[in-house]
């Protein structure tokens, strides 16, 4: 590349749920941002929750695109502060109550929105709607969003990084933010290693329709083969993350809809009423993959490129968005301070990056520990252990602040 090629302030690789909103916020504060993504086209729209509710039958394609995320109030408020919530709100289902229980034992802990003096405990959004809402807003900003730009390697120089794209082009910037997912090319190209924990579990991802309205309750139920989560969508539809033992995977995969629905109903019980229909199912293995370092010279890893978590309680995205919030705040302070001093702000400043890492470490460790505990400790068939767990849930129900923290954290809605 020609040495006189311009150097942007910030290049972000990955225009999905983490990279795109960060690009938007940084550009709105005056940073010059280039956003690269390997995907070539617009993300095809998916049926809204209301359309799914009305559909007589779910076809495979639309139902499989129904992957959802539970947003904590913190994440929702961040979107709102940055003018993004109005682009998302139309299809977001509020969670009015959280219910955490343990199969086979008495005891459930519940949390109502009114106990938080909030309209909702959190919101369930469809990932595609979320991405499309953010990208539509992005198109009205100064972000230089390049689609079909597959990054193949990264080279470091003292005052910038250079990102090479498969089409032969390249981008130079003073800060590189990797939001390119779990298989991050940026991470690999920089030689940042990963640690991997295999949970010896798989998750069935699907949707169910109920005979009645779910009343906007989100459920996390701990069973001997792992956690089972039901998140409310529009009307009487719920998203399901059903953790199973790997030894069950082949048999569960073979079940027809009626047999799977019966199995699910027996594991979950009737607290949400009767399940009447199940959508297509996708089975994924469950692992935790973490980068050994979140920063390198002039580089930060965010979202799944930094950390892929077990989906229990849907912690991953909310944690990633707290990273986004912290980094954005530090970068915005940097540019504001430098505008006042009329000097040139360096977004890749090593001190800024190391302070960002230090500020985020405690929250990240707590969430990883919490997720690991939930994924592992409720498994097994020991009745004694089971009673202790139920007692813990009952005990929590009696101790209001602890119960609130437990229920919110369990659903990824904490903070
Ligand atoms: C079953 C399940 C349920 C979940 N539920 C929740 C929940 O309820 N709440 C919650 O907080 N979290 C949840 N999560 C976690 C959440 O899905 C992730 O945190 C989130 O998807 C991370 O997004 P990302 O932008 O980091 O990565 P991705 O969504 O993987 O995006 C990566 C982007 O980078 C692009 N890209 C990749 N490679 C390149 C390249 N070489 N060059 C250019 N572009 C590239 C891709 O095209 C893509 O757009 C769940 C996860 C799972 C598996």
Short mmCIF file of C-alpha atoms and ligand atoms in Angstrom, two decimals:
data_model
loop_
_atom_site.label_atom_id
_atom_site.label_comp_id
_atom_site.label_asym_id
_atom_site.label_seq_id
_atom_site.Cartn_x
_atom_site.Cartn_y
_atom_site.Cartn_z
CA UNK A 1 0.00 0.00 0.00
CA UNK A 2 1.01 3.51 -0.75
CA UNK A 3 2.50 5.20 2.34
CA UNK A 4 0.66 8.44 1.67
CA UNK A 5 -2.77 6.74 1.75
CA UNK A 6 -5.03 8.47 4.29
CA UNK A 7 -5.21 7.12 7.82
CA UNK A 8 -8.73 6.99 9.30
CA UNK A 9 -9.27 7.44 13.02
CA UNK A 10 -10.95 4.09 13.63
CA UNK A 11 -11.61 0.97 11.56
CA UNK A 12 -14.17 -1.51 12.90
CA UNK A 13 -14.25 -5.03 11.45
CA UNK A 14 -17.72 -6.61 11.78
CA UNK A 15 -20.97 -4.66 11.26
CA UNK A 16 -23.21 -6.88 13.34
CA UNK A 17 -24.88 -6.35 16.72
CA UNK A 18 -21.69 -5.12 18.42
CA UNK A 19 -19.68 -3.33 15.71
CA UNK A 20 -22.53 -1.41 14.06
CA UNK A 21 -23.91 0.46 17.11
CA UNK A 22 -20.40 1.32 18.27
CA UNK A 23 -19.57 2.76 14.82
CA UNK A 24 -22.69 4.88 14.96
CA UNK A 25 -21.96 6.33 18.39
CA UNK A 26 -18.28 7.05 17.65
CA UNK A 27 -19.11 8.76 14.35
CA UNK A 28 -21.80 10.88 16.00
CA UNK A 29 -19.14 12.25 18.36
CA UNK A 30 -16.80 13.29 15.56
CA UNK A 31 -14.55 10.27 15.02
CA UNK A 32 -13.93 9.29 11.43
CA UNK A 33 -15.00 5.62 11.24
CA UNK A 34 -14.61 2.98 8.54
CA UNK A 35 -16.82 -0.10 9.12
CA UNK A 36 -16.00 -3.29 7.20
CA UNK A 37 -18.10 -6.41 6.89
CA UNK A 38 -17.69 -9.55 4.82
CA UNK A 39 -21.43 -9.79 4.14
CA UNK A 40 -22.21 -8.51 0.66
CA UNK A 41 -25.84 -7.42 0.77
CA UNK A 42 -28.51 -5.97 3.00
CA UNK A 43 -29.73 -8.36 5.67
CA UNK A 44 -33.00 -9.77 4.33
CA UNK A 45 -35.94 -8.67 6.46
CA UNK A 46 -37.58 -11.36 8.59
CA UNK A 47 -41.22 -11.59 9.64
CA UNK A 48 -42.04 -9.44 12.66
CA UNK A 49 -43.21 -11.04 15.88
CA UNK A 50 -46.76 -9.97 14.98
CA UNK A 51 -46.52 -11.65 11.56
CA UNK A 52 -45.23 -14.85 13.12
CA UNK A 53 -48.08 -14.74 15.57
CA UNK A 54 -50.56 -14.49 12.67
CA UNK A 55 -48.90 -17.16 10.49
CA UNK A 56 -50.90 -20.36 10.25
CA UNK A 57 -47.73 -22.37 9.91
CA UNK A 58 -44.10 -21.47 10.42
CA UNK A 59 -41.91 -22.13 7.44
CA UNK A 60 -38.37 -23.27 8.15
CA UNK A 61 -36.59 -20.19 6.88
CA UNK A 62 -38.57 -17.60 8.81
CA UNK A 63 -38.56 -19.56 12.04
CA UNK A 64 -34.83 -20.20 11.99
CA UNK A 65 -34.26 -16.47 11.61
CA UNK A 66 -36.08 -15.98 14.86
CA UNK A 67 -32.96 -15.98 17.02
CA UNK A 68 -33.55 -13.52 19.78
CA UNK A 69 -31.65 -11.69 22.47
CA UNK A 70 -32.86 -10.56 25.87
CA UNK A 71 -31.71 -6.98 26.37
CA UNK A 72 -31.12 -5.78 29.91
CA UNK A 73 -32.56 -2.42 30.92
CA UNK A 74 -28.99 -1.12 30.85
CA UNK A 75 -28.58 -2.11 27.19
CA UNK A 76 -32.05 -0.83 26.27
CA UNK A 77 -31.34 2.51 27.93
CA UNK A 78 -28.00 2.76 26.11
CA UNK A 79 -29.84 2.27 22.79
CA UNK A 80 -32.36 4.89 23.84
CA UNK A 81 -29.70 7.43 24.83
CA UNK A 82 -28.10 7.07 21.41
CA UNK A 83 -31.35 7.44 19.46
CA UNK A 84 -31.47 3.77 18.44
CA UNK A 85 -34.31 2.43 20.54
CA UNK A 86 -37.05 3.93 18.35
CA UNK A 87 -35.64 1.89 15.44
CA UNK A 88 -35.94 -1.32 17.46
CA UNK A 89 -38.84 -0.82 19.85
CA UNK A 90 -41.62 -1.75 17.40
CA UNK A 91 -40.75 -5.44 17.47
CA UNK A 92 -39.37 -5.68 21.02
CA UNK A 93 -41.34 -7.75 23.53
CA UNK A 94 -41.17 -6.43 27.09
CA UNK A 95 -40.43 -8.85 29.93
CA UNK A 96 -42.77 -8.02 32.82
CA UNK A 97 -41.70 -10.89 35.04
CA UNK A 98 -38.79 -13.32 35.38
CA UNK A 99 -39.34 -16.79 36.83
CA UNK A 100 -36.41 -19.03 37.79
CA UNK A 101 -37.15 -22.61 38.87
CA UNK A 102 -35.67 -26.07 39.23
CA UNK A 103 -37.37 -29.11 37.70
CA UNK A 104 -38.55 -31.70 40.19
CA UNK A 105 -38.23 -29.46 43.26
CA UNK A 106 -40.50 -26.97 44.86
CA UNK A 107 -39.39 -23.39 44.72
CA UNK A 108 -39.18 -20.63 42.17
CA UNK A 109 -37.87 -17.17 42.43
CA UNK A 110 -39.72 -14.40 40.66
CA UNK A 111 -39.03 -10.81 39.85
CA UNK A 112 -41.62 -8.29 38.65
CA UNK A 113 -40.88 -5.12 36.73
CA UNK A 114 -42.70 -3.01 39.30
CA UNK A 115 -40.16 -4.12 41.93
CA UNK A 116 -37.55 -2.31 39.84
CA UNK A 117 -39.83 0.70 39.39
CA UNK A 118 -39.52 0.04 35.66
CA UNK A 119 -41.98 -0.64 32.84
CA UNK A 120 -40.16 -3.90 32.09
CA UNK A 121 -37.36 -6.05 33.50
CA UNK A 122 -35.85 -6.21 30.01
CA UNK A 123 -36.85 -6.65 26.35
CA UNK A 124 -36.64 -9.54 23.89
CA UNK A 125 -35.59 -8.50 20.40
CA UNK A 126 -35.12 -10.45 17.22
CA UNK A 127 -31.44 -10.33 16.21
CA UNK A 128 -32.21 -9.58 12.55
CA UNK A 129 -34.62 -6.76 13.40
CA UNK A 130 -32.07 -5.36 15.81
CA UNK A 131 -29.31 -5.46 13.18
CA UNK A 132 -31.52 -3.98 10.46
CA UNK A 133 -32.73 -1.18 12.77
CA UNK A 134 -29.15 -0.22 13.63
CA UNK A 135 -27.95 -0.45 10.01
CA UNK A 136 -30.81 1.77 8.79
CA UNK A 137 -29.72 4.48 11.26
CA UNK A 138 -26.09 3.95 10.33
CA UNK A 139 -26.89 4.83 6.71
CA UNK A 140 -27.76 8.38 7.83
CA UNK A 141 -24.37 8.98 9.51
CA UNK A 142 -20.83 9.72 8.32
CA UNK A 143 -19.71 6.11 8.89
CA UNK A 144 -17.94 4.74 5.80
CA UNK A 145 -19.70 1.34 5.79
CA UNK A 146 -18.18 -1.06 3.26
CA UNK A 147 -20.05 -4.29 2.59
CA UNK A 148 -18.43 -7.32 0.99
CA UNK A 149 -15.12 -6.28 2.60
CA UNK A 150 -13.68 -9.52 3.99
CA UNK A 151 -10.64 -8.77 6.08
CA UNK A 152 -7.81 -11.24 5.54
CA UNK A 153 -4.94 -9.89 7.62
CA UNK A 154 -3.72 -7.08 9.83
CA UNK A 155 -0.30 -5.41 9.99
CA UNK A 156 0.92 -3.13 12.75
CA UNK A 157 2.90 0.05 12.32
CA UNK A 158 3.97 2.40 15.03
CA UNK A 159 1.29 5.01 14.46
CA UNK A 160 -1.40 2.99 12.68
CA UNK A 161 -2.71 -0.45 11.76
CA UNK A 162 -3.30 -1.62 8.23
CA UNK A 163 -6.16 -3.96 7.50
CA UNK A 164 -5.99 -5.94 4.25
CA UNK A 165 -9.26 -6.84 2.50
CA UNK A 166 -9.74 -9.89 0.23
CA UNK A 167 -10.45 -7.68 -2.82
CA UNK A 168 -6.92 -6.28 -2.62
CA UNK A 169 -7.87 -2.98 -0.99
CA UNK A 170 -6.73 -1.96 2.47
CA UNK A 171 -7.65 0.46 5.22
CA UNK A 172 -5.25 2.29 7.53
CA UNK A 173 -6.43 3.57 10.89
CA UNK A 174 -5.06 4.60 14.26
CA UNK A 175 -7.36 2.23 16.13
CA UNK A 176 -8.66 -1.17 15.01
CA UNK A 177 -11.75 -2.56 16.71
CA UNK A 178 -12.44 -6.23 16.02
CA UNK A 179 -16.12 -7.19 16.25
CA UNK A 180 -15.78 -9.98 13.70
CA UNK A 181 -17.30 -12.81 15.71
CA UNK A 182 -16.06 -15.99 17.32
CA UNK A 183 -13.82 -17.02 14.41
CA UNK A 184 -12.16 -13.55 14.42
CA UNK A 185 -9.61 -13.17 11.63
CA UNK A 186 -8.27 -10.07 13.36
CA UNK A 187 -7.61 -12.03 16.55
CA UNK A 188 -5.93 -14.80 14.61
CA UNK A 189 -3.89 -12.45 12.46
CA UNK A 190 -2.55 -10.73 15.58
CA UNK A 191 -1.58 -14.08 17.10
CA UNK A 192 -3.88 -13.61 20.12
CA UNK A 193 -4.67 -17.07 21.49
CA UNK A 194 -7.91 -18.37 22.99
CA UNK A 195 -8.89 -20.53 25.94
CA UNK A 196 -11.73 -22.93 25.37
CA UNK A 197 -14.07 -24.66 27.82
CA UNK A 198 -16.32 -27.42 26.52
CA UNK A 199 -19.50 -27.56 28.63
CA UNK A 200 -20.29 -31.05 27.40
CA UNK A 201 -23.75 -29.74 26.46
CA UNK A 202 -25.65 -28.79 23.34
CA UNK A 203 -28.58 -26.39 22.91
CA UNK A 204 -31.73 -26.87 20.88
CA UNK A 205 -32.79 -23.47 19.53
CA UNK A 206 -36.41 -23.14 18.47
CA UNK A 207 -39.75 -21.39 19.03
CA UNK A 208 -43.02 -22.56 20.49
CA UNK A 209 -46.57 -21.34 20.25
CA UNK A 210 -48.68 -21.52 23.42
CA UNK A 211 -52.38 -22.18 23.83
CA UNK A 212 -52.57 -18.90 25.76
CA UNK A 213 -50.75 -15.58 26.08
CA UNK A 214 -47.45 -15.87 27.96
CA UNK A 215 -48.16 -12.68 29.93
CA UNK A 216 -44.63 -11.52 29.05
CA UNK A 217 -42.97 -13.80 31.58
CA UNK A 218 -39.40 -15.00 30.86
CA UNK A 219 -38.55 -18.42 32.29
CA UNK A 220 -35.25 -20.02 33.20
CA UNK A 221 -35.74 -23.60 34.38
CA UNK A 222 -32.85 -25.72 35.60
CA UNK A 223 -33.12 -29.38 34.70
CA UNK A 224 -30.83 -32.38 35.15
CA UNK A 225 -29.58 -32.04 31.59
CA UNK A 226 -29.03 -28.29 31.75
CA UNK A 227 -30.92 -25.00 31.70
CA UNK A 228 -34.07 -24.46 29.65
CA UNK A 229 -35.03 -20.87 28.80
CA UNK A 230 -38.26 -19.53 27.33
CA UNK A 231 -38.33 -15.88 26.28
CA UNK A 232 -41.58 -14.07 25.40
CA UNK A 233 -42.11 -12.81 21.87
CA UNK A 234 -45.21 -11.18 20.52
CA UNK A 235 -48.56 -12.64 21.56
CA UNK A 236 -48.37 -16.32 22.35
CA UNK A 237 -44.97 -17.18 20.83
CA UNK A 238 -41.84 -17.88 22.87
CA UNK A 239 -38.21 -18.44 21.94
CA UNK A 240 -36.63 -21.57 23.37
CA UNK A 241 -33.03 -22.40 24.32
CA UNK A 242 -33.14 -26.01 25.52
CA UNK A 243 -29.82 -27.39 26.83
CA UNK A 244 -29.34 -31.14 26.49
CA UNK A 245 -26.64 -33.74 27.15
CA UNK A 246 -24.50 -34.55 24.08
CA UNK A 247 -25.56 -38.19 24.48
CA UNK A 248 -29.18 -37.09 23.86
CA UNK A 249 -28.35 -35.06 20.78
CA UNK A 250 -28.87 -37.72 18.12
CA UNK A 251 -32.13 -38.95 19.64
CA UNK A 252 -33.52 -35.43 20.18
CA UNK A 253 -32.51 -34.49 16.63
CA UNK A 254 -34.55 -37.42 15.29
CA UNK A 255 -37.75 -36.54 17.13
CA UNK A 256 -40.66 -35.31 15.03
CA UNK A 257 -42.40 -32.09 16.09
CA UNK A 258 -45.07 -33.80 18.19
CA UNK A 259 -42.53 -35.95 20.06
CA UNK A 260 -40.18 -33.01 20.68
CA UNK A 261 -43.08 -30.85 21.88
CA UNK A 262 -44.14 -33.58 24.32
CA UNK A 263 -40.57 -33.89 25.61
CA UNK A 264 -40.27 -30.14 26.04
CA UNK A 265 -43.61 -29.90 27.82
CA UNK A 266 -42.65 -32.65 30.23
CA UNK A 267 -39.32 -30.98 31.07
CA UNK A 268 -40.79 -27.51 31.36
CA UNK A 269 -44.18 -28.32 32.89
CA UNK A 270 -47.35 -26.29 32.41
CA UNK A 271 -46.44 -23.02 34.18
CA UNK A 272 -46.81 -21.20 30.83
CA UNK A 273 -49.74 -23.36 29.70
CA UNK A 274 -49.83 -25.88 26.86
CA UNK A 275 -47.38 -25.78 23.94
CA UNK A 276 -49.31 -26.19 20.68
CA UNK A 277 -46.66 -25.85 17.98
CA UNK A 278 -42.91 -25.98 17.65
CA UNK A 279 -40.78 -24.35 14.95
CA UNK A 280 -37.77 -25.85 13.16
CA UNK A 281 -34.94 -26.80 15.48
CA UNK A 282 -31.24 -26.05 15.34
CA UNK A 283 -28.82 -27.90 17.65
CA UNK A 284 -25.53 -26.18 18.54
CA UNK A 285 -22.65 -27.32 20.78
CA UNK A 286 -21.98 -25.17 23.85
CA UNK A 287 -18.48 -23.90 24.53
CA UNK A 288 -16.86 -20.88 26.11
CA UNK A 289 -14.12 -19.32 23.98
CA UNK A 290 -12.16 -16.38 25.36
CA UNK A 291 -9.31 -14.38 23.85
CA UNK A 292 -6.24 -14.48 26.08
CA UNK A 293 -5.98 -10.70 25.72
CA UNK A 294 -8.67 -8.17 24.81
CA UNK A 295 -6.22 -5.59 23.51
CA UNK A 296 -3.02 -5.44 21.45
CA UNK A 297 -1.17 -2.43 20.05
CA UNK A 298 -3.82 -0.07 18.63
CA UNK A 299 -6.38 -2.90 18.70
CA UNK A 300 -9.39 -3.91 20.84
CA UNK A 301 -11.45 -7.10 20.57
CA UNK A 302 -15.17 -6.83 21.37
CA UNK A 303 -18.24 -9.10 21.36
CA UNK A 304 -17.81 -12.71 20.30
CA UNK A 305 -14.29 -12.10 19.02
CA UNK A 306 -13.31 -11.44 22.64
CA UNK A 307 -15.63 -13.83 24.43
CA UNK A 308 -18.26 -16.41 23.50
CA UNK A 309 -20.29 -17.50 26.53
CA UNK A 310 -22.71 -20.33 27.32
CA UNK A 311 -26.17 -18.97 26.41
CA UNK A 312 -27.64 -19.67 29.87
CA UNK A 313 -29.48 -16.55 30.81
CA UNK A 314 -28.33 -14.79 27.64
CA UNK A 315 -25.48 -12.88 29.27
CA UNK A 316 -23.18 -12.49 26.26
CA UNK A 317 -24.61 -9.55 24.37
CA UNK A 318 -25.37 -7.45 27.43
CA UNK A 319 -21.82 -7.96 28.69
CA UNK A 320 -20.46 -7.04 25.24
CA UNK A 321 -22.58 -3.89 25.22
CA UNK A 322 -21.18 -2.84 28.59
CA UNK A 323 -17.72 -3.14 26.99
CA UNK A 324 -18.99 -1.04 24.08
CA UNK A 325 -20.37 1.57 26.47
CA UNK A 326 -17.10 1.84 28.40
CA UNK A 327 -14.92 2.05 25.28
CA UNK A 328 -17.22 4.56 23.57
CA UNK A 329 -17.26 6.75 26.66
CA UNK A 330 -13.45 6.79 26.89
CA UNK A 331 -13.09 7.56 23.18
CA UNK A 332 -15.71 10.29 23.31
CA UNK A 333 -13.99 11.89 26.32
CA UNK A 334 -10.74 11.73 24.42
CA UNK A 335 -12.02 13.57 21.35
CA UNK A 336 -13.94 16.11 23.45
CA UNK A 337 -10.84 16.85 25.57
CA UNK A 338 -8.66 17.26 22.52
CA UNK A 339 -11.14 19.53 20.73
CA UNK A 340 -10.95 21.82 23.75
CA UNK A 341 -7.12 21.69 23.66
CA UNK A 342 -7.12 22.06 19.81
CA UNK A 343 -4.74 19.13 19.51
CA UNK A 344 -4.91 15.82 17.72
CA UNK A 345 -6.55 12.99 19.68
CA UNK A 346 -5.09 9.50 19.23
CA UNK A 347 -7.84 6.85 19.59
CA UNK A 348 -5.22 4.08 19.64
CA UNK A 349 -3.50 5.54 22.72
CA UNK A 350 -2.04 2.58 24.67
CA UNK A 351 -2.98 4.10 28.04
CA UNK A 352 -6.62 4.51 27.00
CA UNK A 353 -6.74 0.84 25.93
CA UNK A 354 -5.13 -0.49 29.10
CA UNK A 355 -7.43 1.64 31.29
CA UNK A 356 -10.40 0.29 29.34
CA UNK A 357 -9.30 -3.30 30.04
CA UNK A 358 -8.75 -2.59 33.73
CA UNK A 359 -12.16 -0.95 34.07
CA UNK A 360 -13.98 -3.90 32.50
CA UNK A 361 -12.19 -6.85 34.08
CA UNK A 362 -14.23 -7.26 37.23
CA UNK A 363 -17.63 -7.32 35.45
CA UNK A 364 -16.32 -9.72 32.80
CA UNK A 365 -14.94 -12.13 35.41
CA UNK A 366 -18.14 -12.07 37.44
CA UNK A 367 -20.30 -12.83 34.41
CA UNK A 368 -18.02 -15.68 33.26
CA UNK A 369 -18.06 -17.19 36.77
CA UNK A 370 -21.82 -16.78 37.08
CA UNK A 371 -22.47 -18.34 33.66
CA UNK A 372 -20.17 -21.28 34.40
CA UNK A 373 -21.87 -21.87 37.73
CA UNK A 374 -25.35 -21.85 36.23
CA UNK A 375 -24.33 -24.05 33.31
CA UNK A 376 -22.74 -26.68 35.54
CA UNK A 377 -24.11 -26.72 39.05
CA UNK A 378 -27.74 -27.55 38.41
CA UNK A 379 -26.92 -30.68 36.41
CA UNK A 380 -26.83 -34.21 37.78
CA UNK A 381 -29.33 -36.39 39.53
CA UNK A 382 -28.45 -36.03 43.21
CA UNK A 383 -31.67 -35.54 45.18
CA UNK A 384 -29.78 -34.02 48.11
CA UNK A 385 -28.09 -31.53 45.85
CA UNK A 386 -31.48 -30.86 44.28
CA UNK A 387 -33.12 -30.01 47.60
CA UNK A 388 -30.26 -27.73 48.50
CA UNK A 389 -30.63 -25.93 45.20
CA UNK A 390 -34.38 -25.56 45.70
CA UNK A 391 -33.81 -24.29 49.19
CA UNK A 392 -31.39 -21.79 47.75
CA UNK A 393 -34.05 -20.62 45.33
CA UNK A 394 -36.64 -20.43 48.13
CA UNK A 395 -34.16 -18.70 50.38
CA UNK A 396 -33.49 -16.21 47.68
CA UNK A 397 -37.21 -15.63 47.32
CA UNK A 398 -37.30 -14.52 50.94
CA UNK A 399 -34.32 -12.19 50.70
CA UNK A 400 -35.48 -9.51 48.36
CA UNK A 401 -32.25 -7.77 47.26
CA UNK A 402 -30.47 -11.09 46.68
CA UNK A 403 -33.46 -12.48 44.84
CA UNK A 404 -33.62 -9.45 42.60
CA UNK A 405 -29.94 -9.70 41.77
CA UNK A 406 -30.18 -13.46 41.20
CA UNK A 407 -33.25 -13.29 38.96
CA UNK A 408 -31.95 -10.37 36.92
CA UNK A 409 -28.49 -11.86 36.53
CA UNK A 410 -29.87 -15.29 35.67
CA UNK A 411 -31.74 -13.79 32.73
CA UNK A 412 -28.79 -11.67 31.63
CA UNK A 413 -30.78 -8.63 32.72
CA UNK A 414 -28.54 -7.56 35.57
CA UNK A 415 -26.82 -4.17 35.93
C1 LIG B 1 -28.41 -19.37 21.42
C2 LIG B 1 -27.88 -18.04 21.82
C3 LIG B 1 -28.72 -17.17 22.50
C4 LIG B 1 -28.22 -15.94 22.93
N1 LIG B 1 -29.06 -15.14 23.63
C5 LIG B 1 -28.56 -14.02 24.15
C6 LIG B 1 -29.39 -13.19 24.99
O1 LIG B 1 -30.57 -13.46 25.21
N2 LIG B 1 -28.82 -12.07 25.55
C7 LIG B 1 -27.49 -11.77 25.35
O2 LIG B 1 -27.00 -10.80 25.96
N3 LIG B 1 -26.71 -12.51 24.51
C8 LIG B 1 -27.20 -13.61 23.92
N4 LIG B 1 -26.40 -14.36 23.11
C9 LIG B 1 -25.08 -13.84 22.72
C10 LIG B 1 -25.16 -12.92 21.47
O3 LIG B 1 -25.78 -13.60 20.41
C11 LIG B 1 -23.75 -12.46 21.04
O4 LIG B 1 -23.20 -11.74 22.11
C12 LIG B 1 -23.77 -11.55 19.81
O5 LIG B 1 -24.35 -12.22 18.73
C13 LIG B 1 -22.35 -11.15 19.43
O6 LIG B 1 -22.34 -10.38 18.26
P1 LIG B 1 -20.98 -9.96 17.52
O7 LIG B 1 -21.33 -8.72 16.75
O8 LIG B 1 -19.85 -9.93 18.45
O9 LIG B 1 -20.64 -11.17 16.54
P2 LIG B 1 -21.40 -11.72 15.27
O10 LIG B 1 -22.86 -11.53 15.39
O11 LIG B 1 -20.87 -13.08 15.01
O12 LIG B 1 -20.95 -10.76 14.05
C14 LIG B 1 -19.69 -10.82 13.44
C15 LIG B 1 -19.73 -9.93 12.18
O13 LIG B 1 -18.42 -9.88 11.64
C16 LIG B 1 -18.46 -10.13 10.25
N5 LIG B 1 -17.19 -10.77 9.89
C17 LIG B 1 -16.72 -11.97 10.30
N6 LIG B 1 -15.50 -12.21 9.80
C18 LIG B 1 -15.17 -11.11 9.04
C19 LIG B 1 -14.04 -10.76 8.26
N7 LIG B 1 -12.98 -11.56 8.13
N8 LIG B 1 -14.04 -9.56 7.63
C20 LIG B 1 -15.11 -8.72 7.73
N9 LIG B 1 -16.21 -9.01 8.45
C21 LIG B 1 -16.24 -10.20 9.10
C22 LIG B 1 -19.66 -11.05 10.04
O14 LIG B 1 -20.16 -10.95 8.72
C23 LIG B 1 -20.64 -10.49 11.09
O15 LIG B 1 -21.42 -9.45 10.56
C24 LIG B 1 -26.86 -15.57 22.66
C25 LIG B 1 -26.05 -16.45 21.95
C26 LIG B 1 -26.54 -17.68 21.54
C27 LIG B 1 -25.62 -18.63 20.79
#
